PDB file of C-alpha atoms in Angstrom:
ATOM      1  CA  MET Q  21       0.000   0.000   0.000  1.00 41.00           C
ATOM      2  CA  ARG Q  22       3.014   2.286  -0.046  1.00 43.00           C
ATOM      3  CA  GLY Q  23       3.100   5.057  -2.570  1.00 41.00           C
ATOM      4  CA  LEU Q  24      -0.580   5.972  -2.317  1.00 43.00           C
ATOM      5  CA  SER Q  25      -1.212   9.673  -2.391  1.00 43.00           C
ATOM      6  CA  TYR Q  26      -3.137  11.380   0.380  1.00 42.00           C
ATOM      7  CA  ASP Q  27      -6.260  13.318  -0.589  1.00 45.00           C
ATOM      8  CA  PRO Q  28      -7.831  15.166   2.388  1.00 47.00           C
ATOM      9  CA  GLY Q  29     -11.236  15.161   0.626  1.00 47.00           C
ATOM     10  CA  ILE Q  30     -11.500  11.347   0.718  1.00 43.00           C
ATOM     11  CA  LEU Q  31     -12.480   9.547   3.904  1.00 44.00           C
ATOM     12  CA  PRO Q  32     -10.286   6.627   4.982  1.00 47.00           C
ATOM     13  CA  SER Q  33     -13.034   4.068   4.311  1.00 47.00           C
ATOM     14  CA  GLU Q  34     -13.537   5.442   0.784  1.00 41.00           C
ATOM     15  CA  MET Q  35      -9.799   5.267   0.196  1.00 41.00           C
ATOM     16  CA  ILE Q  36      -9.750   1.661   1.317  1.00 42.00           C
ATOM     17  CA  ILE Q  37     -12.646   0.752  -0.980  1.00 40.00           C
ATOM     18  CA  ARG Q  38     -11.050   2.635  -3.833  1.00 38.00           C
ATOM     19  CA  HIS Q  39      -7.918   0.526  -3.358  1.00 39.00           C
ATOM     20  CA  ARG Q  40     -10.049  -2.657  -3.286  1.00 40.00           C
ATOM     21  CA  PHE Q  41      -9.653  -3.272   0.438  1.00 42.00           C
ATOM     22  CA  LYS Q  42     -12.231  -2.927   3.186  1.00 44.00           C
ATOM     23  CA  PRO Q  43     -11.624  -3.043   6.959  1.00 46.00           C
ATOM     24  CA  ILE Q  44     -13.004  -6.235   8.463  1.00 47.00           C
ATOM     25  CA  ASN Q  45     -14.362  -4.321  11.444  1.00 48.00           C
ATOM     26  CA  ASP Q  46     -16.750  -2.363   9.172  1.00 51.00           C
ATOM     27  CA  ILE Q  47     -19.302  -5.131   9.761  1.00 53.00           C
ATOM     28  CA  PRO Q  48     -21.008  -4.446  13.106  1.00 54.00           C
ATOM     29  CA  ARG Q  49     -20.726  -7.293  15.603  1.00 51.00           C
ATOM     30  CA  GLU Q  50     -24.516  -7.434  16.030  1.00 57.00           C
ATOM     31  CA  GLU Q  51     -24.962  -7.888  12.278  1.00 58.00           C
ATOM     32  CA  MET Q  52     -22.376 -10.680  12.199  1.00 50.00           C
ATOM     33  CA  LEU Q  53     -24.099 -12.432  15.110  1.00 52.00           C
ATOM     34  CA  ALA Q  54     -27.514 -12.000  13.487  1.00 57.00           C
ATOM     35  CA  ARG Q  55     -26.221 -13.676  10.328  1.00 54.00           C
ATOM     36  CA  LYS Q  56     -25.120 -16.712  12.343  1.00 52.00           C
ATOM     37  CA  SER Q  57     -22.376 -17.229   9.807  1.00 52.00           C
ATOM     38  CA  PHE Q  58     -18.927 -15.835   9.873  1.00 49.00           C
ATOM     39  CA  PRO Q  59     -16.481 -15.603   6.994  1.00 49.00           C
ATOM     40  CA  SER Q  60     -14.152 -18.554   7.209  1.00 49.00           C
ATOM     41  CA  VAL Q  61     -10.436 -18.380   6.615  1.00 43.00           C
ATOM     42  CA  LYS Q  62     -10.948 -20.620   3.584  1.00 54.00           C
ATOM     43  CA  GLU Q  63     -13.328 -18.133   1.973  1.00 64.00           C
ATOM     44  CA  VAL Q  64     -11.666 -14.843   2.834  1.00 70.00           C
ATOM     45  CA  LYS Q  65      -8.036 -14.024   3.339  1.00 76.00           C
ATOM     46  CA  ILE Q  66      -7.409 -11.481   6.075  1.00 77.00           C
ATOM     47  CA  TYR Q  67      -4.545  -9.086   5.499  1.00 76.00           C
ATOM     48  CA  THR Q  68      -2.764  -7.365   8.352  1.00 78.00           C
ATOM     49  CA  ILE Q  69      -1.385  -4.011   7.312  1.00 77.00           C
ATOM     50  CA  VAL Q  70       0.628  -1.524   9.341  1.00 79.00           C
ATOM     51  CA  SER Q  71      -1.789   1.333   9.974  1.00 74.00           C
ATOM     52  CA  ASP Q  72       0.832   4.018   9.310  1.00 74.00           C
ATOM     53  CA  GLN Q  73       1.373   2.685   5.781  1.00 74.00           C
ATOM     54  CA  LEU Q  74      -2.220   3.341   4.734  1.00 73.00           C
ATOM     55  CA  SER Q  75      -3.035   6.514   2.948  1.00 70.00           C
ATOM     56  CA  PRO Q  76      -4.450   8.271   4.905  1.00 73.00           C
ATOM     57  CA  PRO Q  77      -3.068   6.520   7.999  1.00 71.00           C
ATOM     58  CA  ILE Q  78      -5.604   4.920  10.317  1.00 71.00           C
ATOM     59  CA  THR Q  79      -5.029   5.778  13.939  1.00 72.00           C
ATOM     60  CA  GLY Q  80      -6.341   3.489  16.604  1.00 70.00           C
ATOM     61  CA  GLU Q  81      -5.480   1.243  19.506  1.00 68.00           C
ATOM     62  CA  SER Q  82      -3.265  -1.013  17.415  1.00 71.00           C
ATOM     63  CA  PHE Q  83      -0.341  -0.339  15.130  1.00 73.00           C
ATOM     64  CA  CYS Q  84      -1.804  -2.687  12.498  1.00 78.00           C
ATOM     65  CA  THR Q  85      -5.191  -3.074  10.833  1.00 76.00           C
ATOM     66  CA  ASP Q  86      -6.895  -6.273   9.646  1.00 76.00           C
ATOM     67  CA  MET Q  87      -8.424  -5.923   6.198  1.00 77.00           C
ATOM     68  CA  VAL Q  88     -10.049  -8.062   3.534  1.00 77.00           C
ATOM     69  CA  ARG Q  89     -10.200  -7.607  -0.206  1.00 79.00           C
ATOM     70  CA  HIS Q  90     -13.228  -5.672  -1.319  1.00 80.00           C
ATOM     71  CA  SER Q  91     -14.002  -8.377  -3.904  1.00 81.00           C
ATOM     72  CA  ASP Q  92     -14.101 -11.027  -1.126  1.00 81.00           C
ATOM     73  CA  TYR Q  93     -16.298  -8.775   0.995  1.00 81.00           C
ATOM     74  CA  ALA Q  94     -18.644  -8.139  -1.951  1.00 83.00           C
ATOM     75  CA  GLU Q  95     -18.819 -11.873  -2.674  1.00 83.00           C
ATOM     76  CA  LEU Q  96     -19.797 -12.571   0.925  1.00 83.00           C
ATOM     77  CA  GLU Q  97     -22.407  -9.821   0.751  1.00 86.00           C
ATOM     78  CA  ASP Q  98     -23.859 -11.523  -2.359  1.00 86.00           C
ATOM     79  CA  LYS Q  99     -23.910 -14.887  -0.576  1.00 85.00           C
ATOM     80  CA  TYR Q 100     -25.596 -13.260   2.403  1.00 86.00           C
ATOM     81  CA  ALA Q 101     -28.227 -11.683   0.132  1.00 88.00           C
ATOM     82  CA  ALA Q 102     -28.873 -15.055  -1.547  1.00 87.00           C
ATOM     83  CA  LEU Q 103     -29.223 -16.776   1.839  1.00 87.00           C
ATOM     84  CA  ALA Q 104     -31.548 -14.025   3.043  1.00 87.00           C
ATOM     85  CA  ALA Q 105     -33.708 -14.523  -0.069  1.00 86.00           C
ATOM     86  CA  ASP Q 106     -33.757 -18.303   0.540  1.00 85.00           C
ATOM     87  CA  ASN Q 107     -34.712 -17.665   4.140  1.00 85.00           C
ATOM     88  CA  ASP Q 108     -37.569 -15.396   3.036  1.00 85.00           C
ATOM     89  CA  LYS Q 109     -38.837 -18.123   0.675  1.00 85.00           C
ATOM     90  CA  ALA Q 110     -38.586 -20.702   3.447  1.00 83.00           C
ATOM     91  CA  MET Q 111     -40.492 -18.456   5.839  1.00 85.00           C
ATOM     92  CA  GLU Q 112     -43.181 -17.896   3.198  1.00 85.00           C
ATOM     93  CA  SER Q 113     -43.497 -21.675   2.695  1.00 83.00           C
ATOM     94  CA  LEU Q 114     -43.743 -22.094   6.442  1.00 83.00           C
ATOM     95  CA  LYS Q 115     -46.503 -19.462   6.615  1.00 85.00           C
ATOM     96  CA  GLN Q 116     -48.409 -21.212   3.809  1.00 85.00           C
ATOM     97  CA  ALA Q 117     -48.084 -24.586   5.538  1.00 83.00           C
ATOM     98  CA  ASP Q 118     -49.231 -23.013   8.799  1.00 84.00           C
ATOM     99  CA  ALA Q 119     -52.219 -21.451   7.021  1.00 85.00           C
ATOM    100  CA  ALA Q 120     -53.119 -24.854   5.530  1.00 84.00           C
ATOM    101  CA  VAL Q 121     -53.008 -26.481   8.966  1.00 84.00           C
ATOM    102  CA  LYS Q 122     -55.155 -23.691  10.438  1.00 86.00           C
ATOM    103  CA  LEU Q 123     -57.691 -24.105   7.630  1.00 85.00           C
ATOM    104  CA  ALA Q 124     -57.813 -27.874   8.179  1.00 83.00           C
ATOM    105  CA  HIS Q 125     -58.223 -27.301  11.916  1.00 84.00           C
ATOM    106  CA  GLU Q 126     -61.076 -24.823  11.306  1.00 85.00           C
ATOM    107  CA  LYS Q 127     -62.855 -27.337   9.057  1.00 83.00           C
ATOM    108  CA  PHE Q 128     -62.274 -30.107  11.575  1.00 83.00           C
ATOM    109  CA  SER Q 129     -63.643 -27.905  14.371  1.00 85.00           C
ATOM    110  CA  ALA Q 130     -66.711 -27.024  12.285  1.00 84.00           C
ATOM    111  CA  LEU Q 131     -67.422 -30.706  11.577  1.00 82.00           C
ATOM    112  CA  ALA Q 132     -66.898 -31.627  15.227  1.00 84.00           C
ATOM    113  CA  ALA Q 133     -69.263 -28.840  16.344  1.00 85.00           C
ATOM    114  CA  GLU Q 134     -71.867 -29.959  13.812  1.00 85.00           C
ATOM    115  CA  ASN Q 135     -71.523 -33.549  14.997  1.00 82.00           C
ATOM    116  CA  ALA Q 136     -71.938 -32.446  18.635  1.00 84.00           C
ATOM    117  CA  GLU Q 137     -75.074 -30.469  17.712  1.00 85.00           C
ATOM    118  CA  LEU Q 138     -76.555 -33.520  15.976  1.00 83.00           C
ATOM    119  CA  LYS Q 139     -75.913 -35.675  19.031  1.00 81.00           C
ATOM    120  CA  GLN Q 140     -77.398 -33.010  21.318  1.00 85.00           C
ATOM    121  CA  SER Q 141     -80.549 -32.671  19.197  1.00 82.00           C
ATOM    122  CA  GLU Q 142     -80.929 -36.449  19.259  1.00 80.00           C
ATOM    123  CA  LYS Q 143     -80.714 -36.423  23.074  1.00 81.00           C
ATOM    124  CA  GLU Q 144     -83.377 -33.722  23.224  1.00 83.00           C
ATOM    125  CA  PHE Q 145     -85.602 -35.682  20.842  1.00 81.00           C
ATOM    126  CA  ASN Q 146     -85.196 -38.849  22.937  1.00 78.00           C
ATOM    127  CA  ASN Q 147     -86.039 -36.923  26.118  1.00 79.00           C
ATOM    128  CA  PHE Q 148     -89.190 -35.587  24.470  1.00 81.00           C
ATOM    129  CA  CYS Q 149     -90.213 -39.065  23.272  1.00 80.00           C
ATOM    130  CA  ARG Q 150     -89.527 -40.555  26.727  1.00 75.00           C
ATOM    131  CA  GLN Q 151     -91.901 -38.013  28.280  1.00 78.00           C
ATOM    132  CA  GLU Q 152     -94.634 -38.897  25.788  1.00 77.00           C
ATOM    133  CA  TYR Q 153     -94.150 -42.647  25.858  1.00 76.00           C
ATOM    134  CA  TYR Q 154     -92.706 -44.397  28.911  1.00 73.00           C
ATOM    135  CA  GLY Q 155     -91.551 -47.456  26.971  1.00 69.00           C
ATOM    136  CA  TRP Q 156     -89.320 -45.405  24.656  1.00 67.00           C
ATOM    137  CA  GLU Q 157     -85.871 -46.933  24.168  1.00 68.00           C
ATOM    138  CA  ASP Q 158     -82.929 -44.628  23.649  1.00 66.00           C
ATOM    139  CA  ASN Q 159     -80.984 -45.610  20.581  1.00 66.00           C
ATOM    140  CA  PHE Q 160     -78.411 -42.897  20.295  1.00 64.00           C
ATOM    141  CA  THR Q 161     -76.711 -42.628  16.984  1.00 66.00           C
ATOM    142  CA  GLU Q 162     -73.092 -43.517  17.397  1.00 70.00           C
ATOM    143  CA  THR Q 163     -70.738 -42.086  14.818  1.00 73.00           C
ATOM    144  CA  PRO Q 164     -67.443 -43.919  15.353  1.00 76.00           C
ATOM    145  CA  ALA Q 165     -66.609 -43.843  11.637  1.00 77.00           C
ATOM    146  CA  THR Q 166     -67.149 -40.079  11.482  1.00 78.00           C
ATOM    147  CA  ASP Q 167     -65.140 -39.572  14.657  1.00 79.00           C
ATOM    148  CA  ALA Q 168     -62.308 -41.746  13.341  1.00 81.00           C
ATOM    149  CA  PHE Q 169     -62.422 -39.989   9.963  1.00 82.00           C
ATOM    150  CA  LEU Q 170     -62.164 -36.552  11.561  1.00 80.00           C
ATOM    151  CA  ALA Q 171     -59.323 -37.707  13.803  1.00 82.00           C
ATOM    152  CA  GLU Q 172     -57.449 -39.085  10.785  1.00 83.00           C
ATOM    153  CA  ILE Q 173     -57.928 -35.819   8.881  1.00 82.00           C
ATOM    154  CA  GLU Q 174     -56.421 -33.925  11.800  1.00 81.00           C
ATOM    155  CA  ARG Q 175     -53.472 -36.348  12.005  1.00 81.00           C
ATOM    156  CA  LYS Q 176     -52.894 -36.055   8.245  1.00 83.00           C
ATOM    157  CA  ALA Q 177     -52.924 -32.263   8.473  1.00 80.00           C
ATOM    158  CA  ILE Q 178     -50.355 -32.339  11.265  1.00 78.00           C
ATOM    159  CA  ARG Q 179     -48.239 -34.910   9.381  1.00 79.00           C
ATOM    160  CA  LYS Q 180     -48.413 -32.819   6.209  1.00 78.00           C
ATOM    161  CA  PHE Q 181     -47.340 -29.733   8.143  1.00 77.00           C
ATOM    162  CA  ILE Q 182     -44.369 -31.554   9.679  1.00 77.00           C
ATOM    163  CA  ASN Q 183     -43.313 -32.993   6.316  1.00 74.00           C
ATOM    164  CA  SER Q 184     -43.598 -29.636   4.575  1.00 72.00           C
ATOM    165  CA  ILE Q 185     -41.338 -27.865   7.040  1.00 75.00           C
ATOM    166  CA  GLU Q 186     -38.881 -30.750   7.481  1.00 74.00           C
ATOM    167  CA  HIS Q 187     -37.216 -29.874   4.167  1.00 68.00           C
ATOM    168  CA  ILE Q 188     -36.959 -26.230   5.177  1.00 68.00           C
ATOM    169  CA  LEU Q 189     -35.503 -27.097   8.568  1.00 70.00           C
ATOM    170  CA  ARG Q 190     -32.902 -29.483   7.146  1.00 69.00           C
ATOM    171  CA  ASP Q 191     -31.723 -26.855   4.655  1.00 68.00           C
ATOM    172  CA  LYS Q 192     -31.654 -23.830   6.939  1.00 68.00           C
ATOM    173  CA  LEU Q 193     -30.744 -24.946  10.463  1.00 67.00           C
ATOM    174  CA  SER Q 194     -27.817 -26.699  12.035  1.00 68.00           C
ATOM    175  CA  PRO Q 195     -28.196 -30.500  12.216  1.00 70.00           C
ATOM    176  CA  TYR Q 196     -28.618 -30.400  16.006  1.00 70.00           C
ATOM    177  CA  ASP Q 197     -31.381 -27.750  15.892  1.00 71.00           C
ATOM    178  CA  THR Q 198     -33.107 -29.571  13.030  1.00 72.00           C
ATOM    179  CA  GLU Q 199     -33.182 -32.940  14.792  1.00 75.00           C
ATOM    180  CA  GLU Q 200     -34.339 -31.346  18.047  1.00 75.00           C
ATOM    181  CA  MET Q 201     -37.256 -29.571  16.322  1.00 75.00           C
ATOM    182  CA  LEU Q 202     -38.238 -32.648  14.283  1.00 76.00           C
ATOM    183  CA  GLU Q 203     -38.171 -34.830  17.401  1.00 79.00           C
ATOM    184  CA  SER Q 204     -40.442 -32.327  19.188  1.00 77.00           C
ATOM    185  CA  MET Q 205     -42.860 -32.448  16.259  1.00 76.00           C
ATOM    186  CA  ARG Q 206     -42.842 -36.274  16.204  1.00 77.00           C
ATOM    187  CA  ILE Q 207     -43.592 -36.363  19.936  1.00 79.00           C
ATOM    188  CA  PHE Q 208     -46.433 -33.887  19.392  1.00 75.00           C
ATOM    189  CA  LEU Q 209     -47.837 -36.061  16.584  1.00 73.00           C
ATOM    190  CA  GLU Q 210     -47.652 -39.194  18.766  1.00 76.00           C
ATOM    191  CA  GLU Q 211     -49.394 -37.362  21.618  1.00 74.00           C
ATOM    192  CA  GLN Q 212     -52.162 -36.305  19.255  1.00 68.00           C
ATOM    193  CA  GLY Q 213     -52.546 -39.911  18.121  1.00 64.00           C
ATOM    194  CA  GLY Q 214     -52.697 -41.101  21.749  1.00 62.00           C
ATOM    195  CA  GLU Q 215     -55.417 -38.589  22.652  1.00 57.00           C
ATOM    196  CA  GLN Q 216     -57.586 -39.637  19.719  1.00 52.00           C
ATOM    197  CA  LYS Q 217     -57.492 -43.387  20.426  1.00 49.00           C
TER     198      LYS Q 217
END
């Protein structure tokens, strides 16, 4: 970097970009932590430059400055943008799957409420008939097939939801987080199956 001319009208960061270098500490720590991915040594080479040799010199706590090539930094920014776009798509898919499960649950709830109303009206009818005729036998309509069908629809909706987000989870999360979430969902599905039996 020796031999660069000093121009008082150019800020140090602009000078660094102009010379195809960018300080590594330009990325705020919070932003790096939010990304959950850090540039690896394999991807980006970090250069240590004596601060006095920069034009204009950078003054700070250390006599040297860590820098990366602007092209490497730009490439990482592009990768970050692509990952952010993938994440947005994954979140949209997750929202759609969640909406589908909510719709299935609403339909299931409506059918269950209708079924309960039918059973209640039958009880009221039997009570009326019993008052009119003492020998009336109560033959309540049992709907085990309907109950089983509705329970299976709910289980299928939950299974479909889990399967639809499993792909997203495997692509976007660490293996440990993915397996932990999938195991929680499997336990939830088994609990739902146990309640319905």
